[in-house]
Amino acid sequence: MSDNPSPILRPTPTDGFPSLTSLQQIATENTLKNRHPSAALPTDTKPPEAVLQRNQHIQFLVRNLIQGFPARYTSQDASQPWLIFWTLQGFSVLGVGLDEKNKKRAVETLLGLQHPEGGFCGGPGQAPHLLPTYAATCALANAGQPGEGGGWDAIDREKMYDFFMSLKQPDGSFLVTYDGEVDVRGIYCLLAVATLLNLLTPELIAGTPEFLATCQTYEGGFGNASFPGWALRDDVAPGEPAIDPTSPRPPLGEAHGGYSFCALASWVLLLPYINSYPTHSPSLPKPSINIHSLLRWLAHLQGEAIELGGFKGRTNKLVDGCYSWWVGGCVGIIEGLLAGGGVGVADESPENEAAGEQHDDGWDDVDDSLYNRKALQEYILYAGQHPAGGLVDKPPKPADAYHTLYDLSGLSAAQHRVIPNSKREKELLACWTEDEVKDPVEGLRRDTFAYALSWLEEEGASKYVGGAQNRVNATHPLFNLTVTHAENMMAHFYKRDVPSRYRTKLSK
Amino acid sequence: MPDIAGDGPEEQPLFSERPDWTDVTPVPQYEGYNPIAPIFYTPQYYFRGIVKTNEKSERVLELTEAIIRLNPAHYSAWQYRYHTLLAIKAPLDAELKLMDSLAVQFLKTYQVWHHRRLILTAIYSPPPSNASGLNDPTATTSSSAKSKPSPESQAAARTELAFITRVLMVDAKNYHTWSYRQWLLAFFDDVHLWEGELGFVERLLEEDVRNNSAWHHRFFVVFGRGQLQGEEDRVAVLKRELSYTKDQIALAPNNASAWNYLRGILERTGTSFSNLRSFVEPYTKTHEDRLGDEEILDLENPAPSAEAELPCVAALEFLADIYEKDAVSKSVEIWKRLANELDTMRKKYWEYRIKEALKDVPVQS
C-alpha cells in the first residue's frame, strides 16, 4: 500500500445524541471497517488484497446470460432489456466480448422487445417505456452492428420519435410511458437514445432544460421531478410557452444521487441546444443550473475512511456501491465541464497505457480530481466484490446484475478521466459541410454529435489501486458505453465517416 | 429482490385450471426465437391474451391484481388496470383501499404510488376522455392540471395524508412516499392541508433529527409555495426557520441535513451567511478553546452541548464561506486545515476551493 500511515478509522460523530440514522450508520461502519486494509485482524487472517476478481465477475455475468436468471428475478420481468444491458456493458467494462452466436441471440431478443408503435418494452407483450428503451438501445450498441441481422437498422426510428413526442409534457418533461410518471430518469434515457440514434429536434427538447433546472433542490443535488401545476398557463395559443416562468415549480423529492446523475447528464447532452439560445431574450431566458452547489453536495456524499470512501445516495443515508457510478460518475462529468478541452488524443493500445499511467505513489501528484478516487476504488475492491463473483451494494448483501455493472462502471470512472477534447470536437464538426448546417435542425445534430463524441479518455491520467492488473475499460460518462461503442453507433446513425482517434498519434 | 408475495394466486387454482378463463387464448412469453437471459417463472400468459383482445372487465381486475402481487414493477399491468377501472367505472375509492393493503408490502415500487396519483386525479379532477388527467398535451384546456378539486376533496386529501403518514412510520425515508406527499399537497393546494405540515415535519425531526427527507419536506412546505396564507410575513418566517434550525444544530451539530437546510434558507432568501457568524463560531472551536470564552446564555445563538464533537467540520466550512467575500486568506487557512487534518476524505474538494478562491485574488504588488 501507500507510504501514508494508516488512517485512524474514526466513526462518524454522533454528538452524544443518537437517532435511528446514527444507529444505522454505526451498524454499517462496524461491518465495513473490517474490510479496511489497515484494520487490525487476527494474526491467522490474510489481509484483504486490492485485486479485482475479474474472472469471477465474468462467470457471474455469464451464468445469468446463458442459464437464465433465477426465479427470484421475477420482479425484474418488466426490466428484461436492463438485465441484458447490465450484463453486456459489464462485459465491456471488464474487457471481454460476446461470441458471435450469443451476440446474435442478444440482438434477436432485444428486437423482440421493440414495440410496433415505437420504443422498447420491459418484456414481450408489454407497453413501451423510456427506461427499457435506453437499456435496449445501449445493449444493441454493445452487441449489434449495421446491416442485415445486425439489429441497428431494425430499430424503427420514426416510430420511436413519435413515441417520444407522445410522452412530451407542456412543462418540458416526459412521461416514462403512457399514463406513467414523470421523472428525470426517463428524460435522461430519452435524451441518451435520441443522441445515439440521431433523433434530436428543437421540437422534441423544447422546455426540457428549464424543467431540469427546476429539479435542483436547496442541497444542490436533483430530485426526481418538479410540480408544474401552478405554472401552467390556461388557454395557450400555439407557439406560446405553456409555462409562466415567474410561477414556482418546486422540486418533488429530495436531492438523490441517481436523479442527479440523470439530470446532469441530460443537461450536458442538451448543452449544444442551450448554447443556441439567443443571448438576450426576455421571452426566452437561458436556463441555468448551479454547478457549484451540485459539486458541494456530491463531494459531501463520499463516506469517511471507516466506510472505505464509498458514496452515499442522499445526505445522512448509507454508502452503496452503485453510487460509485451515479455520484462518482456525476463528479466526473463536472470535472469534464470544468476542464474544458483536454490535451492530446487518447490512445488505447496496451503498451501506451502502461507507459502513461500513474502508480500508487502518484496519487498526490497534481491532478484535477474533485473527489477521492483512490478511496472509491478501495471501496469497490475491498467491500464491493462478492466472494462468489459479482459485485454488491455493501457486504454482506448478495451480488446482483445491477450492482455488478454500476460498481464496475464506478471503478472505471474512478480509474480514468474522460473529458471533452476541443481538438476532437473541431475534427468532428468538420464532418459536416456549411451547406448542410444551414438547416438549424441539422446544425443542432452536428453540434450534439461533435460535443458528445469529444469526451475522450485523458492520456496519462489513469490511476489504478492495486496496479494495472485491475484496469477496466474507460466508459463514456454520458452514456455508460465505451467511447468506441458510442462512436460507432453515432457514426452510423448520423451517417458520418469519423476520423480515427488514433490517427493523430500515429502521424507523429 | 423482493420475494414472491405471500398471499396471492399461489394458493388459488392456476388461471389455466379455471373454467371462467377457458375463452382466453394464453400467449407465451417468447415467440419463435431462442432468447438470451430468459427469466424462468410462471408466465403471465393470460395477461397477454387479454391485452390482445383489449378486454376491459371485472375479471381483468382480478388478473392484474394477481400480476401486480407477483411483480409490483409490472408497469404494463398497472397501466392496463387503470384503464380498466375507468372503462368499467369501478368505484375508485375502493381501489384506493385495496392499494392501501398493497402499499406497505411494495413501498419501494414507483408504480404503487403513481397508481394512487392517477386514481386521485381521476376522482378529483376527472380527465378529458382520452387523457390521463396529468398535463395531457392533447387537452384543449389545461383544466386537468389547474382545476381546483371539489369541496369533498379536502377530506379525501386528509385521508391520503394520514395514509402516507402511516407508511412513513414503517420507512421514514421512503423516497416515493415523500415525493408523493409533496405532489399531493401541491395538487390540492389547500391552505388547511399545508398548515398541518410544519407540525408533522417537526414530529418526525423530533424522532430523528438526521432525517434528511423530513428536512427537505420542511423546505418544500415553507418555501416551495411562494407564499402561503398566514405566511405572508417572510421576515418572520425566516426568523422562525433560523431559530428552529439553530436549535437543531445545537442538539447534534455534526448533522449535514441541518447545515444544508441552514445554507439553503439563507441562499433562498438572499441573506448573507455572515449574519450567522456569532452562532457558528463556537462550533468551530474545540471545547478546550471555548473554555476561555465568556459563558453568556444567548437564546438566539444556542451553544454546543458538552457532548458535541468539536470542532464541527460543517461549521468550519460555513465560516470559510463567510470569509470568502472579504478575508479570503482566512478561508484558505480553514480549507487547508480541512484538507490536511479534519476532513481529509474531501481533500481534493477543499484544494479546489482554495484554487478557485485564489484565482480571483488580485496579485499583491
Short mmCIF file of C-alpha atoms in Angstrom, two decimals, chain B residues 9-346:
data_model
loop_
_atom_site.label_atom_id
_atom_site.label_comp_id
_atom_site.label_asym_id
_atom_site.label_seq_id
_atom_site.Cartn_x
_atom_site.Cartn_y
_atom_site.Cartn_z
CA PRO B 9 -52.53 -16.74 -6.77
CA GLU B 10 -50.04 -19.33 -5.48
CA GLU B 11 -52.74 -20.61 -3.17
CA GLN B 12 -55.54 -20.47 -5.72
CA PRO B 13 -56.10 -22.58 -8.80
CA LEU B 14 -53.97 -21.51 -11.74
CA PHE B 15 -55.76 -19.48 -14.36
CA SER B 16 -55.22 -22.42 -16.70
CA GLU B 17 -57.38 -24.57 -14.44
CA ARG B 18 -60.32 -22.21 -14.13
CA PRO B 19 -63.46 -22.68 -16.24
CA ASP B 20 -64.15 -18.93 -16.31
CA TRP B 21 -60.86 -18.35 -18.17
CA THR B 22 -61.17 -21.01 -20.88
CA ASP B 23 -62.23 -18.47 -23.50
CA VAL B 24 -58.89 -16.63 -23.33
CA THR B 25 -56.01 -17.76 -25.51
CA PRO B 26 -52.87 -17.63 -23.41
CA VAL B 27 -49.88 -16.07 -25.19
CA PRO B 28 -46.42 -17.47 -24.45
CA GLN B 29 -43.56 -15.25 -23.35
CA TYR B 30 -41.00 -15.83 -26.10
CA GLU B 31 -42.35 -16.43 -29.56
CA GLY B 32 -40.22 -18.05 -32.19
CA TYR B 33 -36.68 -17.33 -31.04
CA ASN B 34 -34.11 -18.57 -28.60
CA PRO B 35 -33.81 -15.77 -26.09
CA ILE B 36 -30.73 -14.68 -24.25
CA ALA B 37 -31.11 -14.19 -20.47
CA PRO B 38 -34.64 -15.64 -20.24
CA ILE B 39 -36.47 -15.38 -16.93
CA PHE B 40 -37.89 -18.67 -15.75
CA TYR B 41 -41.11 -18.17 -13.84
CA THR B 42 -44.82 -18.85 -14.33
CA PRO B 43 -45.54 -16.73 -17.40
CA GLN B 44 -48.41 -14.28 -17.34
CA TYR B 45 -49.90 -15.87 -20.43
CA TYR B 46 -53.33 -14.67 -19.69
CA PHE B 47 -52.44 -11.02 -19.37
CA ARG B 48 -51.02 -11.03 -22.85
CA GLY B 49 -54.17 -12.79 -24.05
CA ILE B 50 -56.36 -10.10 -22.52
CA VAL B 51 -54.24 -7.33 -23.99
CA LYS B 52 -54.53 -8.86 -27.43
CA THR B 53 -58.34 -8.81 -27.28
CA ASN B 54 -58.39 -5.48 -25.44
CA GLU B 55 -60.80 -6.86 -22.84
CA LYS B 56 -61.91 -4.49 -20.09
CA SER B 57 -63.91 -6.30 -17.43
CA GLU B 58 -64.09 -7.25 -13.75
CA ARG B 59 -62.02 -10.37 -14.24
CA VAL B 60 -59.26 -8.21 -15.71
CA LEU B 61 -59.06 -6.50 -12.33
CA GLU B 62 -58.58 -9.88 -10.69
CA LEU B 63 -55.89 -10.83 -13.22
CA THR B 64 -53.96 -7.57 -12.99
CA GLU B 65 -54.04 -7.76 -9.20
CA ALA B 66 -52.51 -11.23 -9.40
CA ILE B 67 -49.73 -9.99 -11.66
CA ILE B 68 -49.06 -6.96 -9.51
CA ARG B 69 -48.73 -9.16 -6.44
CA LEU B 70 -46.17 -11.31 -8.26
CA ASN B 71 -44.34 -8.38 -9.76
CA PRO B 72 -45.24 -4.94 -8.44
CA ALA B 73 -42.96 -3.33 -11.03
CA HIS B 74 -45.02 -4.68 -13.95
CA TYR B 75 -45.90 -1.24 -15.26
CA SER B 76 -47.98 -2.54 -18.19
CA ALA B 77 -50.29 -4.41 -15.82
CA TRP B 78 -50.73 -1.27 -13.72
CA GLN B 79 -51.46 0.79 -16.82
CA TYR B 80 -53.97 -1.72 -18.09
CA ARG B 81 -55.61 -1.91 -14.68
CA TYR B 82 -56.02 1.88 -14.60
CA HIS B 83 -57.72 1.92 -17.99
CA THR B 84 -59.94 -0.98 -16.99
CA LEU B 85 -61.04 0.80 -13.82
CA LEU B 86 -62.04 3.83 -15.84
CA ALA B 87 -63.68 1.81 -18.60
CA ILE B 88 -65.91 -0.26 -16.31
CA LYS B 89 -66.46 2.74 -13.98
CA ALA B 90 -65.24 0.80 -10.98
CA PRO B 91 -65.56 2.54 -7.59
CA LEU B 92 -62.26 4.36 -7.29
CA ASP B 93 -62.34 4.82 -3.51
CA ALA B 94 -62.50 1.03 -3.14
CA GLU B 95 -59.46 0.85 -5.40
CA LEU B 96 -57.59 3.17 -3.06
CA LYS B 97 -58.45 0.95 -0.10
CA LEU B 98 -57.11 -2.08 -1.95
CA MET B 99 -53.97 -0.17 -2.74
CA ASP B 100 -53.56 0.67 0.96
CA SER B 101 -53.11 -3.00 1.73
CA LEU B 102 -50.57 -3.47 -1.07
CA ALA B 103 -48.59 -0.32 -0.38
CA VAL B 104 -46.82 -1.44 2.76
CA GLN B 105 -45.61 -4.61 1.02
CA PHE B 106 -44.46 -2.81 -2.09
CA LEU B 107 -43.31 0.50 -0.61
CA LYS B 108 -40.24 0.85 -2.77
CA THR B 109 -42.04 0.45 -6.11
CA TYR B 110 -42.77 3.53 -8.20
CA GLN B 111 -45.96 2.12 -9.67
CA VAL B 112 -47.83 1.74 -6.38
CA TRP B 113 -47.52 5.46 -5.74
CA HIS B 114 -48.10 6.55 -9.27
CA HIS B 115 -51.29 4.50 -9.41
CA ARG B 116 -52.58 6.37 -6.36
CA ARG B 117 -51.78 9.63 -8.10
CA LEU B 118 -53.73 8.56 -11.18
CA ILE B 119 -56.69 7.40 -9.08
CA LEU B 120 -56.75 10.59 -7.06
CA THR B 121 -56.52 12.71 -10.15
CA ALA B 122 -59.37 10.73 -11.73
CA ILE B 123 -61.56 11.17 -8.66
CA TYR B 124 -60.87 14.82 -8.06
CA SER B 125 -60.32 16.33 -11.46
CA PRO B 126 -61.79 13.99 -14.00
CA PRO B 127 -59.70 13.96 -17.15
CA PRO B 128 -60.97 14.53 -20.70
CA SER B 129 -61.94 11.13 -22.09
CA ASN B 130 -58.67 10.49 -23.95
CA ALA B 131 -56.21 11.73 -21.35
CA SER B 132 -54.54 10.54 -18.20
CA GLY B 133 -55.52 13.62 -16.27
CA LEU B 134 -51.91 14.62 -15.92
CA ASN B 135 -50.92 17.60 -18.01
CA ASP B 136 -52.10 15.91 -21.16
CA PRO B 137 -50.82 17.94 -24.09
CA THR B 138 -53.80 16.97 -26.19
CA ALA B 139 -56.25 18.56 -23.75
CA THR B 140 -57.79 21.67 -25.25
CA THR B 141 -57.55 23.48 -21.94
CA SER B 142 -55.20 22.72 -19.11
CA SER B 143 -58.25 22.15 -16.96
CA SER B 144 -56.93 18.80 -15.81
CA ALA B 145 -53.81 20.48 -14.47
CA LYS B 146 -55.26 23.58 -12.90
CA SER B 147 -58.83 22.75 -11.91
CA LYS B 148 -59.48 23.19 -8.21
CA PRO B 149 -60.58 19.91 -6.67
CA SER B 150 -64.17 19.78 -5.37
CA PRO B 151 -65.08 20.51 -1.73
CA GLU B 152 -65.10 16.82 -0.68
CA SER B 153 -61.52 16.63 -1.79
CA GLN B 154 -60.14 18.18 1.40
CA ALA B 155 -61.41 15.21 3.39
CA ALA B 156 -60.01 12.78 0.85
CA ALA B 157 -56.65 14.54 0.84
CA ARG B 158 -56.54 14.35 4.64
CA THR B 159 -57.22 10.63 4.46
CA GLU B 160 -54.44 10.29 1.91
CA LEU B 161 -52.03 12.29 4.06
CA ALA B 162 -52.90 10.08 7.04
CA PHE B 163 -52.18 7.02 4.91
CA ILE B 164 -48.82 8.43 3.85
CA THR B 165 -48.01 9.19 7.48
CA ARG B 166 -48.68 5.54 8.41
CA VAL B 167 -46.38 4.36 5.62
CA LEU B 168 -43.64 6.73 6.77
CA MET B 169 -43.85 5.10 10.21
CA VAL B 170 -42.58 1.93 8.54
CA ASP B 171 -39.87 3.62 6.46
CA ALA B 172 -39.29 7.24 7.38
CA LYS B 173 -37.12 7.97 4.35
CA ASN B 174 -39.05 6.23 1.56
CA TYR B 175 -38.34 8.36 -1.47
CA HIS B 176 -41.53 7.80 -3.48
CA THR B 177 -43.70 8.28 -0.40
CA TRP B 178 -42.25 11.70 0.35
CA SER B 179 -42.30 12.77 -3.29
CA TYR B 180 -45.94 11.69 -3.48
CA ARG B 181 -46.81 13.64 -0.31
CA GLN B 182 -45.29 16.77 -1.85
CA TRP B 183 -47.22 16.22 -5.07
CA LEU B 184 -50.45 15.74 -3.10
CA LEU B 185 -50.04 18.99 -1.19
CA ALA B 186 -49.25 20.89 -4.37
CA PHE B 187 -52.09 19.28 -6.32
CA PHE B 188 -54.82 20.01 -3.76
CA ASP B 189 -53.13 23.27 -2.78
CA ASP B 190 -55.48 23.66 0.14
CA VAL B 191 -54.37 26.02 2.90
CA HIS B 192 -55.82 23.71 5.58
CA LEU B 193 -53.64 20.85 4.34
CA TRP B 194 -50.50 22.96 4.19
CA GLU B 195 -50.94 24.26 7.70
CA GLY B 196 -50.70 20.81 9.30
CA GLU B 197 -47.40 20.00 7.62
CA LEU B 198 -45.00 22.00 9.77
CA GLY B 199 -46.20 20.16 12.87
CA PHE B 200 -45.88 16.87 11.00
CA VAL B 201 -42.30 17.59 9.99
CA GLU B 202 -41.35 18.66 13.49
CA ARG B 203 -42.68 15.41 14.95
CA LEU B 204 -40.53 13.45 12.52
CA LEU B 205 -37.45 15.55 13.22
CA GLU B 206 -38.00 15.07 16.93
CA GLU B 207 -37.86 11.32 16.28
CA ASP B 208 -34.79 11.60 14.09
CA VAL B 209 -33.14 14.99 13.66
CA ARG B 210 -30.97 13.47 10.92
CA ASN B 211 -33.89 12.52 8.65
CA ASN B 212 -32.94 14.41 5.51
CA SER B 213 -36.24 13.60 3.80
CA ALA B 214 -38.06 15.43 6.60
CA TRP B 215 -35.77 18.45 6.29
CA HIS B 216 -36.37 18.51 2.56
CA HIS B 217 -40.10 18.36 3.17
CA ARG B 218 -39.81 21.27 5.57
CA PHE B 219 -38.17 23.34 2.84
CA PHE B 220 -40.94 22.36 0.42
CA VAL B 221 -43.64 23.35 2.87
CA VAL B 222 -42.08 26.65 3.91
CA PHE B 223 -40.53 27.82 0.63
CA GLY B 224 -41.93 25.62 -2.13
CA ARG B 225 -45.15 27.52 -2.50
CA GLY B 226 -44.13 31.16 -2.93
CA GLN B 227 -46.44 32.48 -0.32
CA LEU B 228 -48.94 30.70 1.87
CA GLN B 229 -51.84 32.17 3.69
CA GLY B 230 -50.58 33.17 7.13
CA GLU B 231 -47.01 33.02 5.88
CA GLU B 232 -47.01 36.38 4.14
CA ASP B 233 -44.54 37.91 6.57
CA ARG B 234 -41.42 36.41 5.04
CA VAL B 235 -39.18 38.17 7.53
CA ALA B 236 -40.97 36.47 10.43
CA VAL B 237 -40.88 33.15 8.56
CA LEU B 238 -37.13 33.37 8.04
CA LYS B 239 -36.59 34.30 11.69
CA ARG B 240 -38.62 31.29 12.77
CA GLU B 241 -36.74 28.94 10.44
CA LEU B 242 -33.34 30.22 11.51
CA SER B 243 -34.26 29.83 15.15
CA TYR B 244 -35.54 26.30 14.61
CA THR B 245 -32.53 25.22 12.60
CA LYS B 246 -30.04 26.67 15.08
CA ASP B 247 -31.77 24.77 17.88
CA GLN B 248 -31.45 21.51 15.93
CA ILE B 249 -27.79 22.17 15.18
CA ALA B 250 -27.19 22.78 18.88
CA LEU B 251 -28.67 19.36 19.67
CA ALA B 252 -26.43 17.48 17.22
CA PRO B 253 -24.02 19.75 15.34
CA ASN B 254 -22.44 17.05 13.17
CA ASN B 255 -25.64 16.75 11.16
CA ALA B 256 -25.27 17.59 7.48
CA SER B 257 -29.05 17.81 7.00
CA ALA B 258 -29.41 20.73 9.39
CA TRP B 259 -26.45 22.64 7.93
CA ASN B 260 -27.67 22.07 4.37
CA TYR B 261 -31.06 23.40 5.41
CA LEU B 262 -29.48 26.45 7.06
CA ARG B 263 -27.44 27.22 3.96
CA GLY B 264 -30.48 26.58 1.80
CA ILE B 265 -32.76 29.05 3.57
CA LEU B 266 -30.09 31.75 3.60
CA GLU B 267 -29.44 31.32 -0.11
CA ARG B 268 -33.14 31.20 -0.92
CA THR B 269 -33.87 34.44 0.94
CA GLY B 270 -30.69 36.16 -0.26
CA THR B 271 -29.47 36.51 3.32
CA SER B 272 -25.74 36.86 3.90
CA PHE B 273 -24.04 33.95 5.67
CA SER B 274 -22.18 36.48 7.80
CA ASN B 275 -25.39 37.18 9.74
CA LEU B 276 -24.87 33.79 11.38
CA ARG B 277 -21.29 34.42 12.41
CA SER B 278 -21.82 34.65 16.18
CA PHE B 279 -23.88 31.47 16.11
CA VAL B 280 -21.37 29.48 14.08
CA GLU B 281 -18.09 30.49 15.71
CA PRO B 282 -18.40 28.46 18.93
CA TYR B 283 -18.89 25.34 16.78
CA THR B 284 -15.59 25.92 15.01
CA LYS B 285 -13.52 25.61 18.19
CA THR B 286 -12.59 22.71 20.39
CA HIS B 287 -14.14 22.54 23.87
CA GLU B 288 -10.74 23.49 25.34
CA ASP B 289 -10.53 26.60 23.17
CA ARG B 290 -14.01 27.59 24.20
CA LEU B 291 -13.18 27.48 27.89
CA GLY B 292 -11.71 30.94 27.56
CA ASP B 293 -14.92 32.32 26.07
CA GLU B 294 -17.46 34.04 28.23
CA GLU B 295 -20.43 31.89 29.13
CA ILE B 296 -23.36 34.02 28.02
CA LEU B 297 -26.71 32.38 27.67
CA ASP B 298 -27.83 33.59 24.30
CA LEU B 299 -31.17 32.16 23.28
CA GLU B 300 -30.69 33.47 19.78
CA ASN B 301 -27.40 31.65 19.44
CA PRO B 302 -27.63 28.29 21.23
CA ALA B 303 -24.19 26.97 22.05
CA PRO B 304 -22.90 23.43 21.53
CA SER B 305 -23.58 20.98 24.36
CA ALA B 306 -20.82 19.30 26.35
CA GLU B 307 -21.28 16.09 24.30
CA ALA B 308 -20.89 17.80 20.93
CA GLU B 309 -17.86 16.57 18.99
CA LEU B 310 -15.93 19.71 18.16
CA PRO B 311 -14.70 21.35 16.10
CA CYS B 312 -17.61 20.75 13.74
CA VAL B 313 -16.46 20.42 10.13
CA ALA B 314 -19.68 21.88 8.72
CA ALA B 315 -19.30 24.94 10.96
CA LEU B 316 -15.74 25.48 9.75
CA GLU B 317 -16.92 25.18 6.17
CA PHE B 318 -19.62 27.75 6.89
CA LEU B 319 -17.11 30.14 8.45
CA ALA B 320 -14.79 29.75 5.47
CA ASP B 321 -17.70 30.68 3.20
CA ILE B 322 -18.31 33.80 5.29
CA TYR B 323 -14.64 34.81 4.98
CA GLU B 324 -14.53 34.13 1.26
CA LYS B 325 -16.03 37.51 0.46
CA ASP B 326 -13.59 39.84 2.17
CA ALA B 327 -10.97 37.81 4.05
CA VAL B 328 -10.12 35.04 1.63
CA SER B 329 -6.81 34.22 3.27
CA LYS B 330 -8.76 33.13 6.35
CA SER B 331 -10.92 30.91 4.15
CA VAL B 332 -7.80 29.35 2.67
CA GLU B 333 -6.44 28.68 6.17
CA ILE B 334 -9.64 26.84 7.09
CA TRP B 335 -9.77 24.89 3.84
CA LYS B 336 -6.16 23.80 4.34
CA ARG B 337 -6.99 22.58 7.80
CA LEU B 338 -9.97 20.66 6.48
CA ALA B 339 -7.95 19.18 3.60
CA ASN B 340 -5.00 18.08 5.70
CA GLU B 341 -6.40 17.34 9.11
CA LEU B 342 -10.12 17.48 9.78
CA ASP B 343 -11.85 16.33 6.57
CA THR B 344 -9.16 14.57 4.58
CA MET B 345 -11.58 12.45 2.54
CA ARG B 346 -12.61 15.67 0.80
#
